[in-house]
Amino acid sequence: MRDENCIFCKIVAGEIPSRTLFEDEDFKVMLDVGPAAKGHALIIPKAHYADIYELPGELAGEAMKLAKRMATHMTTVLNCDGFNILQNNGEVAGQTVFHYHMHLIPRYKGGDEMILWKANHFSDEEMDALAEKLKVQ
Ligand code: AMP
Ligand code: ZN
């Protein structure tokens, strides 16, 4: 449940300081040290799971409930104009800390742009084949 080399496990254990916004038995919410915008925070489970694939479904559900609670509270307090909730899995997806976390990013009118992706184009045939392949039974 703990990875000795993991920075977030060290934060959970109190070995590295953090600016904690919320804490319960299962989660900690803290300010991100490299914020994309004012108030950028992270939800982390206290137990070590590298990513969404390792995270148990029940904790994933609880994390999303907590994200809603935090987003509502932070929007009221910060008076921000929008909110991104992001979660990266794997280096190619931008993950740099391999202890599951959700980013809570308040967005402000006139604030920094944060371009997440540009739309690709796939043929209708490719899209149909993909939809077929990805159907969950
Ligand atoms: P990701 O790229 O999705 O893995 O995000 C990792 C995030 O962790 C980045 O936004 C970092 O700024 C943040 N981070 C790294 N070290 C710390 C730390 N000691 N306290 C708070 N946030 C951190
Ligand atoms: Zn960890």
mmCIF file of C-alpha atoms and ligand atoms in Angstrom:
data_model
loop_
_atom_site.group_PDB
_atom_site.id
_atom_site.type_symbol
_atom_site.label_atom_id
_atom_site.label_comp_id
_atom_site.label_asym_id
_atom_site.label_seq_id
_atom_site.Cartn_x
_atom_site.Cartn_y
_atom_site.Cartn_z
ATOM 1 C CA MET A 1 0.000 0.000 0.000
ATOM 2 C CA ARG A 2 3.085 2.197 0.153
ATOM 3 C CA ASP A 3 5.906 2.599 -2.366
ATOM 4 C CA GLU A 4 9.134 3.648 -0.658
ATOM 5 C CA ASN A 5 10.283 5.658 -3.676
ATOM 6 C CA CYS A 6 6.994 7.484 -4.195
ATOM 7 C CA ILE A 7 6.843 11.208 -3.424
ATOM 8 C CA PHE A 8 3.073 11.155 -2.813
ATOM 9 C CA CYS A 9 3.414 8.224 -0.383
ATOM 10 C CA LYS A 10 6.002 10.334 1.484
ATOM 11 C CA ILE A 11 3.539 13.243 1.555
ATOM 12 C CA VAL A 12 0.777 10.972 2.892
ATOM 13 C CA ALA A 13 3.178 9.776 5.615
ATOM 14 C CA GLY A 14 4.003 13.390 6.554
ATOM 15 C CA GLU A 15 7.668 13.000 5.528
ATOM 16 C CA ILE A 16 7.344 15.750 2.908
ATOM 17 C CA PRO A 17 5.207 18.821 3.638
ATOM 18 C CA SER A 18 2.108 19.694 1.648
ATOM 19 C CA ARG A 19 -0.614 22.321 1.735
ATOM 20 C CA THR A 20 -3.547 20.140 2.679
ATOM 21 C CA LEU A 21 -7.087 21.248 1.828
ATOM 22 C CA PHE A 22 -8.912 18.108 2.913
ATOM 23 C CA GLU A 23 -8.097 14.762 4.437
ATOM 24 C CA ASP A 24 -10.059 11.688 5.464
ATOM 25 C CA GLU A 25 -9.293 8.024 5.959
ATOM 26 C CA ASP A 26 -8.825 7.308 2.256
ATOM 27 C CA PHE A 27 -7.829 10.582 0.549
ATOM 28 C CA LYS A 28 -5.787 13.713 0.806
ATOM 29 C CA VAL A 29 -6.377 16.868 -1.226
ATOM 30 C CA MET A 30 -3.448 19.289 -1.495
ATOM 31 C CA LEU A 31 -2.329 22.272 -3.528
ATOM 32 C CA ASP A 32 -0.193 21.367 -6.558
ATOM 33 C CA VAL A 33 3.321 22.865 -6.241
ATOM 34 C CA GLY A 34 3.384 23.706 -9.958
ATOM 35 C CA PRO A 35 -0.107 25.106 -10.455
ATOM 36 C CA ALA A 36 -1.610 25.512 -13.932
ATOM 37 C CA ALA A 37 -3.838 28.184 -12.356
ATOM 38 C CA LYS A 38 -4.504 29.708 -8.923
ATOM 39 C CA GLY A 39 -5.940 27.010 -6.674
ATOM 40 C CA HIS A 40 -4.812 23.975 -8.734
ATOM 41 C CA ALA A 41 -5.132 21.048 -6.353
ATOM 42 C CA LEU A 42 -4.624 17.277 -6.412
ATOM 43 C CA ILE A 43 -6.761 14.492 -4.986
ATOM 44 C CA ILE A 44 -4.645 11.504 -4.000
ATOM 45 C CA PRO A 45 -5.674 8.221 -2.413
ATOM 46 C CA LYS A 46 -3.641 7.537 0.739
ATOM 47 C CA ALA A 47 -2.782 4.041 -0.452
ATOM 48 C CA HIS A 48 -0.372 3.659 -3.357
ATOM 49 C CA TYR A 49 -1.955 2.827 -6.712
ATOM 50 C CA ALA A 50 0.121 3.791 -9.732
ATOM 51 C CA ASP A 51 -2.756 4.704 -12.018
ATOM 52 C CA ILE A 52 -6.421 4.198 -12.969
ATOM 53 C CA TYR A 53 -5.720 0.573 -13.898
ATOM 54 C CA GLU A 54 -4.537 -0.282 -10.390
ATOM 55 C CA LEU A 55 -7.080 1.848 -8.527
ATOM 56 C CA PRO A 56 -10.005 -0.234 -7.188
ATOM 57 C CA GLY A 57 -13.358 0.748 -8.715
ATOM 58 C CA GLU A 58 -14.842 1.696 -5.353
ATOM 59 C CA LEU A 59 -12.049 4.197 -4.642
ATOM 60 C CA ALA A 60 -12.388 5.582 -8.183
ATOM 61 C CA GLY A 61 -16.045 6.302 -7.423
ATOM 62 C CA GLU A 62 -15.196 7.921 -4.083
ATOM 63 C CA ALA A 63 -12.485 10.029 -5.744
ATOM 64 C CA MET A 64 -15.018 11.375 -8.253
ATOM 65 C CA LYS A 65 -17.494 12.185 -5.467
ATOM 66 C CA LEU A 66 -14.739 14.057 -3.660
ATOM 67 C CA ALA A 67 -13.828 15.858 -6.901
ATOM 68 C CA LYS A 68 -17.390 17.143 -7.172
ATOM 69 C CA ARG A 69 -17.366 18.289 -3.562
ATOM 70 C CA MET A 70 -13.997 20.038 -3.926
ATOM 71 C CA ALA A 71 -14.885 21.623 -7.285
ATOM 72 C CA THR A 72 -18.088 23.055 -5.817
ATOM 73 C CA HIS A 73 -16.326 24.400 -2.738
ATOM 74 C CA MET A 74 -13.324 25.785 -4.643
ATOM 75 C CA THR A 75 -15.522 27.484 -7.248
ATOM 76 C CA THR A 76 -17.435 29.281 -4.477
ATOM 77 C CA VAL A 77 -14.323 30.343 -2.588
ATOM 78 C CA LEU A 78 -12.185 31.279 -5.619
ATOM 79 C CA ASN A 79 -15.042 32.665 -7.702
ATOM 80 C CA CYS A 80 -13.512 30.985 -10.761
ATOM 81 C CA ASP A 81 -15.376 30.856 -14.078
ATOM 82 C CA GLY A 82 -14.866 27.198 -14.962
ATOM 83 C CA PHE A 83 -13.128 24.059 -13.801
ATOM 84 C CA ASN A 84 -11.076 21.223 -15.323
ATOM 85 C CA ILE A 85 -10.787 17.808 -13.728
ATOM 86 C CA LEU A 86 -7.913 15.890 -15.327
ATOM 87 C CA GLN A 87 -6.246 12.586 -14.676
ATOM 88 C CA ASN A 88 -3.161 11.284 -16.512
ATOM 89 C CA ASN A 89 -2.164 7.607 -16.870
ATOM 90 C CA GLY A 90 1.208 6.640 -18.305
ATOM 91 C CA GLU A 91 4.152 8.716 -19.433
ATOM 92 C CA VAL A 92 2.755 9.142 -22.936
ATOM 93 C CA ALA A 93 -0.394 10.632 -21.386
ATOM 94 C CA GLY A 94 1.608 13.159 -19.352
ATOM 95 C CA GLN A 95 1.813 11.305 -16.044
ATOM 96 C CA THR A 96 4.954 12.258 -14.129
ATOM 97 C CA VAL A 97 4.098 11.042 -10.622
ATOM 98 C CA PHE A 98 3.133 7.387 -10.646
ATOM 99 C CA HIS A 99 0.755 7.482 -7.693
ATOM 100 C CA TYR A 100 -2.828 7.939 -8.909
ATOM 101 C CA HIS A 101 -4.072 11.533 -8.666
ATOM 102 C CA MET A 102 -6.799 13.770 -10.047
ATOM 103 C CA HIS A 103 -6.049 17.353 -10.987
ATOM 104 C CA LEU A 104 -8.587 19.980 -9.868
ATOM 105 C CA ILE A 105 -7.915 23.097 -11.941
ATOM 106 C CA PRO A 106 -9.956 26.270 -11.470
ATOM 107 C CA ARG A 107 -10.217 28.302 -14.697
ATOM 108 C CA TYR A 108 -10.560 32.075 -14.959
ATOM 109 C CA LYS A 109 -11.834 34.272 -17.791
ATOM 110 C CA GLY A 110 -8.787 35.941 -19.345
ATOM 111 C CA GLY A 111 -6.485 33.416 -17.620
ATOM 112 C CA ASP A 112 -3.803 31.300 -19.257
ATOM 113 C CA GLU A 113 -4.983 29.169 -22.153
ATOM 114 C CA MET A 114 -4.592 25.465 -21.623
ATOM 115 C CA ILE A 115 -5.002 23.639 -24.905
ATOM 116 C CA LEU A 116 -5.684 19.995 -24.155
ATOM 117 C CA TRP A 117 -5.935 18.572 -27.684
ATOM 118 C CA LYS A 118 -6.676 19.411 -31.261
ATOM 119 C CA ALA A 119 -9.260 17.326 -33.059
ATOM 120 C CA ASN A 120 -7.949 14.576 -35.357
ATOM 121 C CA HIS A 121 -9.824 13.232 -38.351
ATOM 122 C CA PHE A 122 -10.469 9.534 -38.990
ATOM 123 C CA SER A 123 -12.529 8.195 -41.874
ATOM 124 C CA ASP A 124 -16.149 7.110 -41.290
ATOM 125 C CA GLU A 125 -15.032 3.508 -41.877
ATOM 126 C CA GLU A 126 -12.312 3.779 -39.257
ATOM 127 C CA MET A 127 -14.729 5.404 -36.794
ATOM 128 C CA ASP A 128 -17.353 2.685 -37.381
ATOM 129 C CA ALA A 129 -14.753 -0.064 -36.907
ATOM 130 C CA LEU A 130 -13.469 1.593 -33.761
ATOM 131 C CA ALA A 131 -16.943 1.944 -32.252
ATOM 132 C CA GLU A 132 -17.562 -1.742 -32.982
ATOM 133 C CA LYS A 133 -14.247 -2.791 -31.419
ATOM 134 C CA LEU A 134 -14.754 -0.664 -28.309
ATOM 135 C CA LYS A 135 -18.324 -1.747 -27.518
ATOM 136 C CA VAL A 136 -18.650 -3.087 -23.990
ATOM 137 C CA GLN A 137 -20.807 -6.206 -23.756
HETATM 138 P P1 AMP B 1 1.031 14.376 -13.506
HETATM 139 O O1 AMP B 1 1.892 15.030 -14.565
HETATM 140 O O2 AMP B 1 -0.411 14.214 -13.900
HETATM 141 O O3 AMP B 1 1.657 13.099 -12.992
HETATM 142 O O4 AMP B 1 0.999 15.423 -12.313
HETATM 143 C C1 AMP B 1 1.923 15.449 -11.267
HETATM 144 C C2 AMP B 1 1.673 16.732 -10.522
HETATM 145 O O5 AMP B 1 2.245 16.615 -9.235
HETATM 146 C C3 AMP B 1 2.288 17.966 -11.187
HETATM 147 O O6 AMP B 1 1.271 18.907 -11.486
HETATM 148 C C4 AMP B 1 3.266 18.479 -10.125
HETATM 149 O O7 AMP B 1 3.315 19.881 -10.065
HETATM 150 C C5 AMP B 1 2.703 17.882 -8.858
HETATM 151 N N1 AMP B 1 3.653 17.688 -7.774
HETATM 152 C C6 AMP B 1 4.886 17.115 -7.854
HETATM 153 N N2 AMP B 1 5.466 17.107 -6.631
HETATM 154 C C7 AMP B 1 4.577 17.660 -5.768
HETATM 155 C C8 AMP B 1 4.599 17.939 -4.363
HETATM 156 N N3 AMP B 1 5.652 17.632 -3.597
HETATM 157 N N4 AMP B 1 3.506 18.544 -3.813
HETATM 158 C C9 AMP B 1 2.440 18.865 -4.587
HETATM 159 N N5 AMP B 1 2.371 18.627 -5.898
HETATM 160 C C10 AMP B 1 3.416 18.037 -6.496
HETATM 161 ZN ZN ZN B 2 2.656 6.388 -3.725
#
